[in-house]
Amino acid sequence: MGASSKDVKNAFLHGELQEEVYMQPLPGLPHEPNQVCKLRRALYGLKQAPRAWFEKFSNAILQYDFTQSFCDSAMFFRSSEKGIMKDIGYLSYFLGIEVGMSPTGYFISQVKYASEILQCARLSDNKVTDTPLELNVKYSLTDGTLLSNPTLYRQLVGSLNYLTITRPDISHAVHIVSQFMSAPRSTHYAAVLKILRYIKGSLHQGLCFSSKSDLTLQAYSDSDWAGDITDKKSITGYCVFLGDSLISWRSKKQSVVSCSSAKAEYKALAYTTYELIWLRWLLRDMGVLISAPTPLYCDNKAAIQITHNDVFHERTKHIEIDCHFTRHHFKKGTITLPHVKSEFEVADLFTKTHAAARLRFLISRLKMCTPPP
């Protein structure tokens, strides 16, 4: 197995400067005008408005026979490797993500990035925890005292959000503390510190992707009914696997209040179905055609029955129309809805807190691991 990384030659050196950009040259960098000019051009992509820059990039790359994906406008593909691409060797590090390869597959992690977050938090002791949050803990907008300077809190939570790229085990906890960014309090900051101590005790955790995994999708959907004590909204959690490799997951508060657990679960099914349809389209653009129905596992029998039932009666008439998107694709044969026992509901990780033993079990089901020897 030998995947290599590619780079677009001189991608950032062709911007059209329309204004002066001032900068201090990096240590050891030649100060000749041509070098400064190149750096000014490189910075132009960051200075220009993102939409305008993307349109310019799109127009340019389409001239080289690339095709733009219909389901993800930021993805371009081309069957030939000749032309503007160059091989820069095996991928090992990209935007804070470390990539390891072995005969059995890939391993991605963010150990260096996580270590930098810990340094930013200035955790000087050796305390670690075995869960990101306390079991059954709930936070409100009025817990504790207001932080006099919320800057560090916001920096840490923002960094933790990026860390969830390879650490799905902290997704629910980070989702919780992200809700208090506007006016964080002492108890919210204590929750962030607990997440950091959990990361400190599991620093080298990451995601494994098997080289022998088949190219079939399966998903798990779950909801924690009225999980938010402030507004009584439920929390949706889902995760999607390609073969046995985790490729997508989410922990998110639902937009409206649900009157029953079945309705909350039904809404969660709709959100997961949206993701599955998009992933099927994305894989098709990559040359992977999935024609078989995708199993979408759910542990709530009532939600599954609502999907099967054509009759709009008293129990379902208040459910938003867009939630019936799941029913449409179930009848169309895009998805199936097998029932799964709650103990094997993997998406449970993204909707609530767990004891250490339960957390370890769910993490193992997500194919999280430490680096291979």
Short mmCIF file of C-alpha atoms in Angstrom, two decimals:
data_model
loop_
_atom_site.label_atom_id
_atom_site.label_comp_id
_atom_site.label_asym_id
_atom_site.label_seq_id
_atom_site.Cartn_x
_atom_site.Cartn_y
_atom_site.Cartn_z
CA MET A 1 0.00 0.00 0.00
CA GLY A 2 1.54 3.27 -0.96
CA ALA A 3 -0.66 6.33 -1.08
CA SER A 4 1.22 9.52 -1.85
CA SER A 5 0.22 13.14 -1.46
CA LYS A 6 -0.19 15.53 -4.35
CA ASP A 7 0.29 19.25 -4.63
CA VAL A 8 -0.87 21.75 -7.22
CA LYS A 9 2.26 23.43 -8.54
CA ASN A 10 2.53 27.11 -7.60
CA ALA A 11 -1.16 27.20 -6.62
CA PHE A 12 -0.79 30.30 -4.45
CA LEU A 13 1.63 32.25 -6.66
CA HIS A 14 -0.81 33.44 -9.30
CA GLY A 15 -3.12 35.79 -7.45
CA GLU A 16 -3.69 39.24 -8.90
CA LEU A 17 -2.75 41.77 -6.23
CA GLN A 18 -5.05 44.77 -6.10
CA GLU A 19 -3.79 46.31 -2.86
CA GLU A 20 -0.63 46.53 -0.80
CA VAL A 21 0.10 43.74 1.68
CA TYR A 22 2.59 44.50 4.46
CA MET A 23 4.49 41.78 6.27
CA GLN A 24 7.67 41.04 8.15
CA PRO A 25 9.85 38.41 6.42
CA LEU A 26 10.29 35.17 8.32
CA PRO A 27 13.66 34.55 10.06
CA GLY A 28 16.29 33.34 7.60
CA LEU A 29 14.21 34.25 4.54
CA PRO A 30 16.01 36.08 1.70
CA HIS A 31 14.90 39.67 1.45
CA GLU A 32 15.24 39.98 -2.34
CA PRO A 33 12.25 41.68 -3.98
CA ASN A 34 11.29 38.58 -5.98
CA GLN A 35 10.98 36.52 -2.79
CA VAL A 36 8.85 39.17 -1.10
CA CYS A 37 6.68 39.36 -4.21
CA LYS A 38 6.07 35.61 -4.08
CA LEU A 39 5.06 35.84 -0.45
CA ARG A 40 2.71 38.72 -1.18
CA ARG A 41 1.04 36.57 -3.82
CA ALA A 42 0.82 33.66 -1.45
CA LEU A 43 -0.90 35.81 1.14
CA TYR A 44 -3.34 37.18 -1.39
CA GLY A 45 -5.50 34.07 -1.18
CA LEU A 46 -6.01 34.80 2.52
CA LYS A 47 -6.57 38.52 1.99
CA GLN A 48 -9.16 38.21 -0.75
CA ALA A 49 -12.81 37.46 0.02
CA PRO A 50 -13.25 33.65 0.25
CA ARG A 51 -16.11 33.50 -2.27
CA ALA A 52 -14.27 35.52 -4.90
CA TRP A 53 -11.08 33.53 -4.34
CA PHE A 54 -12.93 30.22 -4.70
CA GLU A 55 -14.59 31.35 -7.92
CA LYS A 56 -11.19 32.33 -9.33
CA PHE A 57 -9.71 28.99 -8.25
CA SER A 58 -12.65 27.04 -9.72
CA ASN A 59 -12.42 28.79 -13.08
CA ALA A 60 -8.69 28.17 -13.23
CA ILE A 61 -8.69 24.48 -12.32
CA LEU A 62 -11.60 23.65 -14.63
CA GLN A 63 -9.39 24.77 -17.52
CA TYR A 64 -7.15 21.78 -16.79
CA ASP A 65 -9.91 19.23 -17.50
CA PHE A 66 -10.93 18.80 -13.88
CA THR A 67 -14.59 18.05 -13.14
CA GLN A 68 -16.39 19.77 -10.28
CA SER A 69 -18.46 17.54 -8.04
CA PHE A 70 -22.20 18.27 -8.05
CA CYS A 71 -22.65 17.27 -4.41
CA ASP A 72 -19.55 19.02 -3.04
CA SER A 73 -18.54 22.12 -4.98
CA ALA A 74 -15.15 22.18 -3.22
CA MET A 75 -14.13 18.82 -4.72
CA PHE A 76 -12.56 18.52 -8.18
CA PHE A 77 -11.40 15.31 -9.79
CA ARG A 78 -9.49 14.22 -12.86
CA SER A 79 -8.56 10.75 -14.06
CA SER A 80 -5.05 11.61 -15.27
CA GLU A 81 -2.18 12.50 -12.92
CA LYS A 82 -0.17 14.27 -15.62
CA GLY A 83 -0.02 18.01 -15.97
CA ILE A 84 -0.22 20.40 -13.04
CA MET A 85 0.12 17.81 -10.27
CA LYS A 86 3.40 16.68 -8.74
CA ASP A 87 4.13 13.78 -6.40
CA ILE A 88 5.52 15.07 -3.09
CA GLY A 89 5.89 11.67 -1.42
CA TYR A 90 3.96 9.79 1.23
CA LEU A 91 1.48 11.82 3.23
CA SER A 92 2.54 12.13 6.86
CA TYR A 93 1.25 15.49 8.11
CA PHE A 94 -1.45 17.82 6.83
CA LEU A 95 -3.05 20.80 8.62
CA GLY A 96 -2.32 19.39 12.07
CA ILE A 97 -3.36 15.84 11.14
CA GLU A 98 -0.74 13.12 11.39
CA VAL A 99 -1.03 10.17 9.01
CA GLY A 100 0.61 6.79 9.58
CA MET A 101 0.62 3.87 7.17
CA SER A 102 1.11 0.14 7.61
CA PRO A 103 0.31 -2.99 5.58
CA THR A 104 -3.06 -3.20 7.36
CA GLY A 105 -4.23 0.36 6.75
CA TYR A 106 -3.99 3.98 7.77
CA PHE A 107 -3.95 5.68 11.15
CA ILE A 108 -4.74 9.38 11.59
CA SER A 109 -4.33 11.41 14.75
CA GLN A 110 -3.64 14.93 16.01
CA VAL A 111 -1.16 14.27 18.81
CA LYS A 112 0.96 17.36 18.16
CA TYR A 113 -2.08 19.59 17.85
CA ALA A 114 -3.64 18.16 21.03
CA SER A 115 -0.37 18.73 22.89
CA GLU A 116 -0.39 22.36 21.81
CA ILE A 117 -3.94 22.77 23.16
CA LEU A 118 -2.80 21.39 26.51
CA GLN A 119 0.09 23.83 26.56
CA CYS A 120 -2.26 26.70 25.75
CA ALA A 121 -4.44 25.70 28.73
CA ARG A 122 -1.34 25.67 30.96
CA LEU A 123 -2.25 22.42 32.72
CA SER A 124 0.76 21.99 34.98
CA ASP A 125 -0.39 18.94 36.99
CA ASN A 126 -0.51 15.29 35.94
CA LYS A 127 -4.20 14.69 36.57
CA VAL A 128 -6.09 12.76 33.90
CA THR A 129 -9.67 11.52 33.66
CA ASP A 130 -11.17 8.48 31.96
CA THR A 131 -14.25 10.25 30.56
CA PRO A 132 -14.65 13.68 28.87
CA LEU A 133 -17.55 14.71 31.13
CA GLU A 134 -19.10 13.51 34.37
CA LEU A 135 -21.86 10.91 34.01
CA ASN A 136 -25.34 12.49 33.64
CA VAL A 137 -23.95 15.99 34.06
CA LYS A 138 -26.11 18.87 32.76
CA TYR A 139 -25.05 22.48 32.30
CA SER A 140 -27.17 25.63 32.08
CA LEU A 141 -26.56 29.22 31.07
CA THR A 142 -26.55 30.35 34.71
CA ASP A 143 -24.18 27.79 36.24
CA GLY A 144 -21.25 29.28 38.16
CA THR A 145 -19.88 32.79 37.86
CA LEU A 146 -19.15 34.68 34.66
CA LEU A 147 -15.55 34.54 33.46
CA SER A 148 -13.97 37.97 33.60
CA ASN A 149 -12.00 37.22 30.42
CA PRO A 150 -13.62 34.56 28.18
CA THR A 151 -10.86 34.66 25.54
CA LEU A 152 -9.02 31.53 26.69
CA TYR A 153 -12.28 29.59 26.97
CA ARG A 154 -13.21 30.46 23.40
CA GLN A 155 -9.75 29.63 22.11
CA LEU A 156 -9.76 26.23 23.80
CA VAL A 157 -13.25 25.29 22.65
CA GLY A 158 -12.47 26.38 19.09
CA SER A 159 -9.33 24.25 19.12
CA LEU A 160 -11.22 21.28 20.57
CA ASN A 161 -13.72 21.53 17.74
CA TYR A 162 -10.89 21.03 15.25
CA LEU A 163 -9.54 18.15 17.32
CA THR A 164 -12.80 16.22 16.80
CA ILE A 165 -11.61 15.52 13.24
CA THR A 166 -9.76 12.50 14.63
CA ARG A 167 -11.32 12.32 18.10
CA PRO A 168 -15.03 11.47 17.72
CA ASP A 169 -15.00 10.36 21.37
CA ILE A 170 -15.03 14.01 22.49
CA SER A 171 -17.63 15.22 19.95
CA HIS A 172 -20.56 15.23 22.38
CA ALA A 173 -18.58 16.92 25.15
CA VAL A 174 -17.28 19.61 22.79
CA HIS A 175 -20.82 20.12 21.47
CA ILE A 176 -21.96 20.80 25.04
CA VAL A 177 -19.28 23.35 25.97
CA SER A 178 -19.63 25.08 22.57
CA GLN A 179 -23.10 26.26 23.57
CA PHE A 180 -21.70 28.69 26.16
CA MET A 181 -19.24 30.62 23.98
CA SER A 182 -21.09 33.94 24.26
CA ALA A 183 -21.02 34.09 28.08
CA PRO A 184 -18.96 31.23 29.56
CA ARG A 185 -18.97 30.67 33.30
CA SER A 186 -16.70 28.97 35.81
CA THR A 187 -18.51 25.61 35.63
CA HIS A 188 -18.31 25.61 31.85
CA TYR A 189 -14.57 26.28 32.04
CA ALA A 190 -14.22 23.42 34.53
CA ALA A 191 -15.94 21.18 31.96
CA VAL A 192 -13.42 22.23 29.32
CA LEU A 193 -10.57 21.40 31.70
CA LYS A 194 -12.06 17.95 32.27
CA ILE A 195 -12.16 17.35 28.52
CA LEU A 196 -8.51 18.39 28.34
CA ARG A 197 -7.54 16.02 31.17
CA TYR A 198 -9.31 13.22 29.31
CA ILE A 199 -7.32 14.07 26.17
CA LYS A 200 -4.15 14.17 28.22
CA GLY A 201 -4.81 10.63 29.39
CA SER A 202 -5.57 9.38 25.86
CA LEU A 203 -3.26 11.62 23.86
CA HIS A 204 -2.29 9.10 21.19
CA GLN A 205 -5.80 7.98 20.30
CA GLY A 206 -6.83 8.28 16.67
CA LEU A 207 -8.82 6.63 13.92
CA CYS A 208 -7.90 3.46 12.06
CA PHE A 209 -8.86 2.85 8.42
CA SER A 210 -8.43 -0.71 7.21
CA SER A 211 -6.91 -1.30 3.78
CA LYS A 212 -9.16 -4.36 3.42
CA SER A 213 -12.45 -2.66 4.26
CA ASP A 214 -15.26 -3.15 1.75
CA LEU A 215 -16.96 -0.18 0.10
CA THR A 216 -20.41 -0.44 1.63
CA LEU A 217 -22.15 2.11 3.82
CA GLN A 218 -23.91 1.58 7.12
CA ALA A 219 -25.09 4.12 9.67
CA TYR A 220 -26.33 4.44 13.25
CA SER A 221 -28.77 7.09 14.45
CA ASP A 222 -29.75 8.07 17.99
CA SER A 223 -31.35 10.86 19.99
CA ASP A 224 -31.31 11.98 23.60
CA TRP A 225 -34.86 13.24 24.15
CA ALA A 226 -35.06 16.71 25.75
CA GLY A 227 -31.37 16.46 26.55
CA ASP A 228 -30.93 20.21 26.95
CA ILE A 229 -32.21 21.32 30.35
CA THR A 230 -32.52 24.96 29.25
CA ASP A 231 -34.74 24.72 26.16
CA LYS A 232 -35.75 21.01 26.31
CA LYS A 233 -34.49 20.38 22.80
CA SER A 234 -33.21 16.92 21.94
CA ILE A 235 -29.74 15.99 20.74
CA THR A 236 -29.16 14.12 17.47
CA GLY A 237 -26.22 11.78 17.15
CA TYR A 238 -25.19 9.72 14.16
CA CYS A 239 -22.18 7.96 12.72
CA VAL A 240 -21.55 6.48 9.29
CA PHE A 241 -19.13 3.71 8.34
CA LEU A 242 -17.62 2.83 4.98
CA GLY A 243 -17.03 -0.86 5.51
CA ASP A 244 -15.66 -0.91 9.05
CA SER A 245 -14.08 2.56 8.83
CA LEU A 246 -15.73 5.55 10.47
CA ILE A 247 -16.07 8.38 7.92
CA SER A 248 -18.76 10.71 9.30
CA TRP A 249 -20.30 11.56 12.67
CA ARG A 250 -22.28 14.33 14.35
CA SER A 251 -23.53 15.53 17.72
CA LYS A 252 -26.02 18.38 17.33
CA LYS A 253 -28.99 19.91 19.10
CA GLN A 254 -32.25 19.65 17.17
CA SER A 255 -33.82 22.89 15.97
CA VAL A 256 -37.27 22.38 17.54
CA VAL A 257 -38.66 20.73 20.67
CA SER A 258 -40.00 17.17 20.31
CA CYS A 259 -43.06 16.07 22.28
CA SER A 260 -41.92 12.45 22.55
CA SER A 261 -38.79 10.34 22.31
CA ALA A 262 -40.16 8.69 19.15
CA LYS A 263 -40.42 12.06 17.40
CA ALA A 264 -36.92 13.02 18.50
CA GLU A 265 -35.59 9.71 17.18
CA TYR A 266 -37.52 10.19 13.93
CA LYS A 267 -35.92 13.60 13.43
CA ALA A 268 -32.51 12.08 14.10
CA LEU A 269 -33.24 9.49 11.39
CA ALA A 270 -33.98 12.31 8.94
CA TYR A 271 -30.67 14.08 9.69
CA THR A 272 -28.79 10.81 9.24
CA THR A 273 -30.60 10.09 5.98
CA TYR A 274 -29.52 13.49 4.63
CA GLU A 275 -25.91 12.58 5.38
CA LEU A 276 -26.24 9.14 3.78
CA ILE A 277 -27.68 10.52 0.55
CA TRP A 278 -24.86 13.05 0.33
CA LEU A 279 -22.21 10.38 0.97
CA ARG A 280 -23.70 8.09 -1.67
CA TRP A 281 -23.50 10.95 -4.18
CA LEU A 282 -19.96 11.80 -3.11
CA LEU A 283 -18.80 8.21 -3.48
CA ARG A 284 -20.41 8.05 -6.91
CA ASP A 285 -18.33 11.05 -7.98
CA MET A 286 -15.28 9.12 -6.79
CA GLY A 287 -16.21 6.13 -8.93
CA VAL A 288 -17.82 4.05 -6.16
CA LEU A 289 -21.42 3.24 -7.12
CA ILE A 290 -23.54 1.96 -4.24
CA SER A 291 -26.75 0.44 -5.58
CA ALA A 292 -27.78 -1.66 -2.58
CA PRO A 293 -29.88 -0.09 0.20
CA THR A 294 -27.85 1.36 3.07
CA PRO A 295 -28.75 -0.04 6.51
CA LEU A 296 -29.57 2.72 8.98
CA TYR A 297 -29.62 1.23 12.48
CA CYS A 298 -31.94 2.64 15.13
CA ASP A 299 -32.79 1.40 18.64
CA ASN A 300 -36.23 3.05 18.78
CA LYS A 301 -38.97 0.78 17.41
CA ALA A 302 -41.61 3.54 17.47
CA ALA A 303 -39.52 5.74 15.15
CA ILE A 304 -39.05 2.81 12.79
CA GLN A 305 -42.81 2.16 12.79
CA ILE A 306 -43.52 5.81 11.93
CA THR A 307 -41.32 5.37 8.87
CA HIS A 308 -43.24 2.26 7.81
CA ASN A 309 -46.69 3.78 8.44
CA ASP A 310 -48.42 5.68 5.64
CA VAL A 311 -51.20 7.03 7.85
CA PHE A 312 -50.77 10.50 9.38
CA HIS A 313 -52.56 10.17 12.70
CA GLU A 314 -52.53 11.93 16.05
CA ARG A 315 -49.08 10.62 16.95
CA THR A 316 -47.34 12.03 13.87
CA LYS A 317 -49.29 15.04 12.61
CA HIS A 318 -47.04 17.54 14.42
CA ILE A 319 -43.83 16.17 12.92
CA GLU A 320 -42.23 18.55 10.42
CA ILE A 321 -42.67 17.59 6.77
CA ASP A 322 -38.94 17.46 6.08
CA CYS A 323 -38.54 14.69 8.65
CA HIS A 324 -40.56 12.42 6.35
CA PHE A 325 -37.54 12.50 4.03
CA THR A 326 -36.57 9.24 5.73
CA ARG A 327 -39.89 7.62 4.78
CA HIS A 328 -39.41 8.67 1.15
CA HIS A 329 -35.98 7.04 0.89
CA PHE A 330 -37.10 3.97 2.81
CA LYS A 331 -39.88 3.39 0.26
CA LYS A 332 -37.50 4.19 -2.59
CA GLY A 333 -35.11 1.49 -1.37
CA THR A 334 -32.21 3.83 -0.66
CA ILE A 335 -32.10 2.79 3.01
CA THR A 336 -33.30 0.01 5.26
CA LEU A 337 -34.15 0.48 8.93
CA PRO A 338 -32.97 -2.52 10.95
CA HIS A 339 -33.53 -2.37 14.69
CA VAL A 340 -30.47 -2.56 16.93
CA LYS A 341 -30.40 -3.25 20.65
CA SER A 342 -29.63 -0.15 22.71
CA GLU A 343 -26.46 -1.72 24.10
CA PHE A 344 -25.05 -1.91 20.55
CA GLU A 345 -26.28 1.54 19.46
CA VAL A 346 -22.95 3.12 18.51
CA ALA A 347 -24.45 6.58 17.95
CA ASP A 348 -25.23 6.62 21.68
CA LEU A 349 -21.71 8.02 22.07
CA PHE A 350 -22.82 11.27 20.41
CA THR A 351 -25.95 12.00 22.43
CA LYS A 352 -25.06 11.67 26.11
CA THR A 353 -22.36 11.11 28.72
CA HIS A 354 -21.20 7.60 29.68
CA ALA A 355 -19.42 5.72 32.41
CA ALA A 356 -15.82 4.74 31.63
CA ALA A 357 -16.54 1.10 30.74
CA ARG A 358 -19.40 1.98 28.40
CA LEU A 359 -17.31 4.73 26.80
CA ARG A 360 -14.43 2.32 26.11
CA PHE A 361 -16.83 -0.16 24.50
CA LEU A 362 -18.30 2.48 22.17
CA ILE A 363 -14.86 3.81 21.28
CA SER A 364 -13.75 0.31 20.27
CA ARG A 365 -16.79 0.03 18.00
CA LEU A 366 -15.72 3.24 16.26
CA LYS A 367 -12.35 1.66 15.40
CA MET A 368 -10.47 4.18 17.49
CA CYS A 369 -7.06 2.97 18.58
CA THR A 370 -3.50 3.97 19.40
CA PRO A 371 -0.78 3.97 16.71
CA PRO A 372 0.07 0.50 15.38
CA PRO A 373 3.48 -0.84 16.44
#
